[in-house]
PDB file of C-alpha atoms and ligand atoms in Angstrom:
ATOM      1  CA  UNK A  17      88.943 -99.852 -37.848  1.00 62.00           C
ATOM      2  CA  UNK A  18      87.185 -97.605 -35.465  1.00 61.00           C
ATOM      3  CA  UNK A  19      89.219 -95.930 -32.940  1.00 67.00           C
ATOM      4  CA  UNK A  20      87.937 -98.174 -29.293  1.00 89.00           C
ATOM      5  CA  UNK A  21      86.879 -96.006 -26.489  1.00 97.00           C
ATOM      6  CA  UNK A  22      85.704 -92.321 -26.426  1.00 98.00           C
ATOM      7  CA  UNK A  23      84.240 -90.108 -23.468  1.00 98.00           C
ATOM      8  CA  UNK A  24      82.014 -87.392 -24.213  1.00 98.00           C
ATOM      9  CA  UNK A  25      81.930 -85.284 -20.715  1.00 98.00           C
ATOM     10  CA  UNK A  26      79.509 -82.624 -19.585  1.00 97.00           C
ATOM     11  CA  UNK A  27      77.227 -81.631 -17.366  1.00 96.00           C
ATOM     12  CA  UNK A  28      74.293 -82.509 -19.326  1.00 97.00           C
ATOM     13  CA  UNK A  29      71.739 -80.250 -17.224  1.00 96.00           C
ATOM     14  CA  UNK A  30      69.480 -81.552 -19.062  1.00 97.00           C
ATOM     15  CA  UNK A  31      70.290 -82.927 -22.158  1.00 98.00           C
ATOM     16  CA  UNK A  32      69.468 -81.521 -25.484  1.00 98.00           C
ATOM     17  CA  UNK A  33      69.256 -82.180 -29.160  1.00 98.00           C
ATOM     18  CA  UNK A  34      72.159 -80.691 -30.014  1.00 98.00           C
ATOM     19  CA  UNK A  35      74.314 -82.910 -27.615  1.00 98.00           C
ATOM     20  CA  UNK A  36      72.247 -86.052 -29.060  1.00 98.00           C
ATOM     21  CA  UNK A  37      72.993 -84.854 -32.326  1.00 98.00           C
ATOM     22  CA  UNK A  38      76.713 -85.041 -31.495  1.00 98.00           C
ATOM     23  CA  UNK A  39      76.500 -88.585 -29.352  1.00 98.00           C
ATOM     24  CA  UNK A  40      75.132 -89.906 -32.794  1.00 98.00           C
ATOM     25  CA  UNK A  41      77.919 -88.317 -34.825  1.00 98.00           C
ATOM     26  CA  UNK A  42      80.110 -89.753 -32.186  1.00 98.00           C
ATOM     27  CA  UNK A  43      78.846 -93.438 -32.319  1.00 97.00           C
ATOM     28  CA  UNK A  44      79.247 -93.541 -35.606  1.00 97.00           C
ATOM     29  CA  UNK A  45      83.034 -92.758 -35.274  1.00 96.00           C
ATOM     30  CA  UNK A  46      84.163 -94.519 -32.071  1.00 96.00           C
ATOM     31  CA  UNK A  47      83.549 -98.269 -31.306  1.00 96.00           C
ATOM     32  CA  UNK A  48      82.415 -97.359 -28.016  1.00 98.00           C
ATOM     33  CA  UNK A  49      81.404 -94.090 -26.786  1.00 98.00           C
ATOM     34  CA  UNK A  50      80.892 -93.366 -22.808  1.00 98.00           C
ATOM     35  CA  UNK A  51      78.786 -90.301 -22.272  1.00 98.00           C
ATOM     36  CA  UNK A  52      80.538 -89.382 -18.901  1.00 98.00           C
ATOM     37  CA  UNK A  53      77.899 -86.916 -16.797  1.00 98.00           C
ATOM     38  CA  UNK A  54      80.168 -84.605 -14.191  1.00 97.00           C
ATOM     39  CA  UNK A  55      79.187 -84.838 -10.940  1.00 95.00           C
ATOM     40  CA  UNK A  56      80.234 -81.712  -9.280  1.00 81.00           C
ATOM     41  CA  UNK A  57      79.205 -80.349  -5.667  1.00 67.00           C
ATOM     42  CA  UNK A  58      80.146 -76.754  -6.872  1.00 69.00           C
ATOM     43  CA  UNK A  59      77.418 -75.618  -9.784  1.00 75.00           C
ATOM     44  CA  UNK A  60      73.794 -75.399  -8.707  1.00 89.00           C
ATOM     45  CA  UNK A  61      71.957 -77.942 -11.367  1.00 94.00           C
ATOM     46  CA  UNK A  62      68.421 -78.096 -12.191  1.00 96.00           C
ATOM     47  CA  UNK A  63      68.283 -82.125 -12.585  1.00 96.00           C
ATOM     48  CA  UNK A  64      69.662 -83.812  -9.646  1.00 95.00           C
ATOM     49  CA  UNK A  65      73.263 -86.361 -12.041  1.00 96.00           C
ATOM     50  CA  UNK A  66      70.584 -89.746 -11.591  1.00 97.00           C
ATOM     51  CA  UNK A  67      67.542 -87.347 -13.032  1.00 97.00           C
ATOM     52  CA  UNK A  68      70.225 -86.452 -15.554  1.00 97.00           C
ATOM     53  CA  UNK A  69      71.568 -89.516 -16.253  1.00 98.00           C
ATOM     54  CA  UNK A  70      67.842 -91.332 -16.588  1.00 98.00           C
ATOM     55  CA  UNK A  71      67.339 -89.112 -19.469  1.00 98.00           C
ATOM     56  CA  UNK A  72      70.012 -89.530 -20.852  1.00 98.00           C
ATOM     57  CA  UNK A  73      70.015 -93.562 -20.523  1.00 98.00           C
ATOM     58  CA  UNK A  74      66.428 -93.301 -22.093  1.00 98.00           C
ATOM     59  CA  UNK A  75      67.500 -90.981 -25.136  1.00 98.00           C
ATOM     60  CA  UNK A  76      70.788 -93.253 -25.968  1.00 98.00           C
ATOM     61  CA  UNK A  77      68.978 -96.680 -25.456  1.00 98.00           C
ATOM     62  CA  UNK A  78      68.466 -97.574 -28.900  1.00 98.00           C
ATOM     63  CA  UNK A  79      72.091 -96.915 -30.001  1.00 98.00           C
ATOM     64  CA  UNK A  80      74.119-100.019 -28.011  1.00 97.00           C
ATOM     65  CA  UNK A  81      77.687 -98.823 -28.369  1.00 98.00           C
ATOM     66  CA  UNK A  82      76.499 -95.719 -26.401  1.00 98.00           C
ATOM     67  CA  UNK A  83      77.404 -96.067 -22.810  1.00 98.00           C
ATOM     68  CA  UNK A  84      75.964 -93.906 -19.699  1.00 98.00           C
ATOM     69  CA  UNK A  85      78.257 -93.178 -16.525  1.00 98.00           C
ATOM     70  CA  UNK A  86      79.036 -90.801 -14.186  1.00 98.00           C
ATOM     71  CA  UNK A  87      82.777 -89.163 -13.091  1.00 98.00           C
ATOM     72  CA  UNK A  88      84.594 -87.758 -10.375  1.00 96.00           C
ATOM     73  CA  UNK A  89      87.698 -85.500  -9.978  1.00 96.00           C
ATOM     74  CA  UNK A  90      90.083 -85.516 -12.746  1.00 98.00           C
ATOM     75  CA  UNK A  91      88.676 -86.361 -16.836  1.00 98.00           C
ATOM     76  CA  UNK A  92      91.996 -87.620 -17.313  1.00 98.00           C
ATOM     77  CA  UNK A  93      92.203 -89.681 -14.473  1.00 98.00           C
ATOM     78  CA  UNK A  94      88.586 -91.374 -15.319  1.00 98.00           C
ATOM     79  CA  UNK A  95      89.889 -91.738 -19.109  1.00 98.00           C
ATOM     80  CA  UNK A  96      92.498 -93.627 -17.934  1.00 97.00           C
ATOM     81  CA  UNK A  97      90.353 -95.910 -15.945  1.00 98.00           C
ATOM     82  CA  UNK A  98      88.068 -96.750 -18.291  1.00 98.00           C
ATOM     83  CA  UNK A  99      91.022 -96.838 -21.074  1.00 97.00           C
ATOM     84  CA  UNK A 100      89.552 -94.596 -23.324  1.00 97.00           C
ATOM     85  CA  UNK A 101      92.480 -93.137 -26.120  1.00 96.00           C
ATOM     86  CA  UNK A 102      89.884 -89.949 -27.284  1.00 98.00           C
ATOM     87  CA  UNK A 103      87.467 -86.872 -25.547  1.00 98.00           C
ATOM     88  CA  UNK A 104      85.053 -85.700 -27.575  1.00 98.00           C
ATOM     89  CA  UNK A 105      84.368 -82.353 -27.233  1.00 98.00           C
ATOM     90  CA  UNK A 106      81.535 -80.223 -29.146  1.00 97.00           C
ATOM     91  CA  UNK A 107      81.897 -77.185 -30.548  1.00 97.00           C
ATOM     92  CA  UNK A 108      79.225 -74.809 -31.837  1.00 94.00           C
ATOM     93  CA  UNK A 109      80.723 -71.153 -32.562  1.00 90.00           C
ATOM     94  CA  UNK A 110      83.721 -69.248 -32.380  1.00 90.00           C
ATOM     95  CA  UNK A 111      82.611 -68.617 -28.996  1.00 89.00           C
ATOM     96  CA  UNK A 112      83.019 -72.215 -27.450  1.00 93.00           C
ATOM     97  CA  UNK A 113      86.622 -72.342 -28.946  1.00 94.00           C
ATOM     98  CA  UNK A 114      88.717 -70.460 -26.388  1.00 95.00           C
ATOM     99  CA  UNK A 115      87.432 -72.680 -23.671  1.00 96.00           C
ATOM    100  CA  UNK A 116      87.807 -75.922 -25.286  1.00 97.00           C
ATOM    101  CA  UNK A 117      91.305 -74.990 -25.972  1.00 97.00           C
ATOM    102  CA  UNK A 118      92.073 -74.340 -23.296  1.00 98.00           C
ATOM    103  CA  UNK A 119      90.825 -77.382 -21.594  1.00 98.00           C
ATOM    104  CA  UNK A 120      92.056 -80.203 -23.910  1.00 98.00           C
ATOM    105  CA  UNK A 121      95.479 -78.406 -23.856  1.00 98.00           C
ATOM    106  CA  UNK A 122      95.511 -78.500 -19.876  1.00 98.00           C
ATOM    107  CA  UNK A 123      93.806 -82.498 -20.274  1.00 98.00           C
ATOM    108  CA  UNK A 124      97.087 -83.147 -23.335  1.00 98.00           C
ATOM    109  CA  UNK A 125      99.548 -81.881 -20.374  1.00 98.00           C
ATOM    110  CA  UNK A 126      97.921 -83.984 -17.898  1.00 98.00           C
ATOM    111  CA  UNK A 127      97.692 -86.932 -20.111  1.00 98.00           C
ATOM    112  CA  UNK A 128      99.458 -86.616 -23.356  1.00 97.00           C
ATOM    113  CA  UNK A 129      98.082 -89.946 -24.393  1.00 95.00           C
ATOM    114  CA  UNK A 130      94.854 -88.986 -24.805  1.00 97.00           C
ATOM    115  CA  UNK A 131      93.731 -87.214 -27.822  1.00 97.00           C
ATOM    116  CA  UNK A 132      90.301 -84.158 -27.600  1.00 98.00           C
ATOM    117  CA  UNK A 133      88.516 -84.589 -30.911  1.00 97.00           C
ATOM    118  CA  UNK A 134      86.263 -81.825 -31.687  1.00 97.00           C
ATOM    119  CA  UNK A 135      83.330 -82.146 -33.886  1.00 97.00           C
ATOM    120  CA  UNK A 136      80.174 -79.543 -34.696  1.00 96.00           C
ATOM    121  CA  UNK A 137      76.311 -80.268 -34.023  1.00 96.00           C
ATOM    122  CA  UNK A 138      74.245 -79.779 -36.642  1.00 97.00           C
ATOM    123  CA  UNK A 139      73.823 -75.784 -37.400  1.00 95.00           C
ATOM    124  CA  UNK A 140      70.210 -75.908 -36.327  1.00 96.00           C
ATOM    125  CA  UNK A 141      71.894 -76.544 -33.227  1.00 96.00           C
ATOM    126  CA  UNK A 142      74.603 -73.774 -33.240  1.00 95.00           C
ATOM    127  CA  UNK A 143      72.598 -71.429 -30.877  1.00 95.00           C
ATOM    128  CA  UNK A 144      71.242 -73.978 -28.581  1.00 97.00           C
ATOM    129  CA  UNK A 145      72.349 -74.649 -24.933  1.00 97.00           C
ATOM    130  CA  UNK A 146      71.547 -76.254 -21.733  1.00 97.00           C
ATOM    131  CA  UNK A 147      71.269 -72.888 -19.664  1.00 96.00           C
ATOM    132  CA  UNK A 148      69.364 -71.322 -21.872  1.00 97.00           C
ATOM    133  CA  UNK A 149      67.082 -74.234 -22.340  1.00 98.00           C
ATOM    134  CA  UNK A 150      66.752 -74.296 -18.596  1.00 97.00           C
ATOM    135  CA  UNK A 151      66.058 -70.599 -18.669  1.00 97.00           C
ATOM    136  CA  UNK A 152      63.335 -70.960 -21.454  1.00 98.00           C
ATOM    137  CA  UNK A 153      61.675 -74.019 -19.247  1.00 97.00           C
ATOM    138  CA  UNK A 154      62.101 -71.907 -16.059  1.00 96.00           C
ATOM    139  CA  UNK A 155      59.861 -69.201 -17.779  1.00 96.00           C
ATOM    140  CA  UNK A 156      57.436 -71.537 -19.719  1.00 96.00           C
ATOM    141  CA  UNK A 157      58.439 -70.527 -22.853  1.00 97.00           C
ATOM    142  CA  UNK A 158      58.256 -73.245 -26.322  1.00 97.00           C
ATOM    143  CA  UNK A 159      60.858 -75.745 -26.041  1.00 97.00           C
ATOM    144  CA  UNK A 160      60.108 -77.997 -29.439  1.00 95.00           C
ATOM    145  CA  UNK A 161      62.500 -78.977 -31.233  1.00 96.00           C
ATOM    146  CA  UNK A 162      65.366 -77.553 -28.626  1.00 98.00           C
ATOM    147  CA  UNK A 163      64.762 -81.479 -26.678  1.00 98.00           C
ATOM    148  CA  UNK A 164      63.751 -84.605 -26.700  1.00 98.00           C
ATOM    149  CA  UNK A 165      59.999 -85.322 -25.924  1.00 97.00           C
ATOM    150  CA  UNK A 166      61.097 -86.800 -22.550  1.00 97.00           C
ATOM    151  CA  UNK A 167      63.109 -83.983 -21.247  1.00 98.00           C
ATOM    152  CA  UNK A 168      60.777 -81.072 -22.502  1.00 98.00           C
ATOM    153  CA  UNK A 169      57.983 -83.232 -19.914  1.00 97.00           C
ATOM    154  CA  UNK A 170      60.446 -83.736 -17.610  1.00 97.00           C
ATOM    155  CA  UNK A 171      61.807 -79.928 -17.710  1.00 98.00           C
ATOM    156  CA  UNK A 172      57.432 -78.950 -17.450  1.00 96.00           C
ATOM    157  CA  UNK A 173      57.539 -81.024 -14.456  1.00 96.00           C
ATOM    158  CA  UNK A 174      60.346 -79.566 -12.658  1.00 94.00           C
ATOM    159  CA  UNK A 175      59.906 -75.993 -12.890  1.00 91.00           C
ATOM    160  CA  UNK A 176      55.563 -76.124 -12.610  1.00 86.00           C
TER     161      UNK A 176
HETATM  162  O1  PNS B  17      79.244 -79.489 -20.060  1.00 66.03           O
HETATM  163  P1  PNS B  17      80.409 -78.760 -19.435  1.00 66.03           P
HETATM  164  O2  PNS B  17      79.982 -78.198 -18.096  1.00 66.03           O
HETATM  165  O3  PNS B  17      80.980 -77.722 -20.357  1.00 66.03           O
HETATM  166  O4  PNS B  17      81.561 -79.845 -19.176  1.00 66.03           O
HETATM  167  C1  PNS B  17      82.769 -79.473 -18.565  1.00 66.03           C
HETATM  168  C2  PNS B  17      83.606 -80.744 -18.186  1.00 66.03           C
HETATM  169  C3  PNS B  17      82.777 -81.704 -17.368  1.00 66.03           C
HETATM  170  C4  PNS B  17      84.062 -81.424 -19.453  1.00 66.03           C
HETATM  171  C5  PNS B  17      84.847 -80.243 -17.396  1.00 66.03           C
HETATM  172  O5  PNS B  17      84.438 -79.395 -16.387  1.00 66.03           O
HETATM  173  C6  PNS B  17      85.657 -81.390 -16.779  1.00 66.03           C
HETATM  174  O6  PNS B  17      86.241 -82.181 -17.474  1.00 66.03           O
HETATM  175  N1  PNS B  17      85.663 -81.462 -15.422  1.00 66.03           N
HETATM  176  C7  PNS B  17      86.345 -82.501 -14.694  1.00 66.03           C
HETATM  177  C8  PNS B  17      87.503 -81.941 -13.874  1.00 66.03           C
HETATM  178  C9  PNS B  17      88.740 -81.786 -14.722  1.00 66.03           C
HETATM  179  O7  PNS B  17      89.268 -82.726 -15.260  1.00 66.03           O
HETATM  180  N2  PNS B  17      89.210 -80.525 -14.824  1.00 66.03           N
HETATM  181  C10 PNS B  17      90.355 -80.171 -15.616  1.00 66.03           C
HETATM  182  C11 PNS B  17      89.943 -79.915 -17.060  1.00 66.03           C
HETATM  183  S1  PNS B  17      91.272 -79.249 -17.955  1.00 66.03           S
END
């Protein structure tokens, strides 16, 4: 039986293949899987969270056990709301791992009910990243294969 409820959280500014890649390999895992979008006053996004979120519904919207939403404050405190047992967390290189280690040990000691799973993208999409799809966009360089169709218009759009 497949484990019930899992949140993938992020920022998600904007989304990109390799985060699809791992909502897919999530999906396939977790009965349900909530793809949890951060909204957070501090960072300075490109996409506005409903921009971010529109993509992000229209990428997902063939795969019905994938579920769109948007948190507040706490991870652990939104987990528990929508009783959800795992995070999934992606991790691409040795890089990401210090981070991530830190943060699902801080989420265990917050809320040592709820499990971080860790899974890898795809290699092809080892190297690949939000910011520096953003930056790539921002300077009108090739974006194929990096995003889906409808971001790389919607990224055109933004910075032209
Ligand atoms: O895509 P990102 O920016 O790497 O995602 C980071 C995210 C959203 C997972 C993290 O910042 C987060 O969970 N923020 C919510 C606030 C929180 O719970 N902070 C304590 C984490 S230990």
């Amino acid at each position: 039986m497949k484990p019930p409820i899992a949140i993938y959280p992020g920022s998600f500014d904007p989304v990109t293949n390799g985060h699809l890649d791992l909502i897919e390999r999530g999906r396939n895992i977790f009965g349900q899987l909530i793809v949890a979008v951060l909204r957070n006053a501090e960072k300075q996004p490109l996409f506005t969270v409903p921009e971010r979120v529109e993509m992000l519904r229209e990428v997902t919207r063939d795969w019905p056990n994938v579920e769109v939403d948007i948190f507040e404050g706490l991870l652990v405190d939104y987990a528990r709301r929508r009783h959800a047992g795992v995070i999934l967390r992606g991790i691409r290189a040795v890089s990401d791992y210090e981070y991530e280690l830190q943060m699902a040990l801080m989420n265990r000691k917050l809320e040592p009910g709820l499990e971080t799973v860790f899974m890898m993208p795809a290699l092809k999409y080892s190297y690949l990243s939000a910011r520096l799809v953003r930056e790539i966009a921002q300077h009108g360089g090739p974006l194929e294969g990096l995003v889906p169709t409808v971001v790389e218009q919607r990224l055109r759009a933004k910075v032209s």
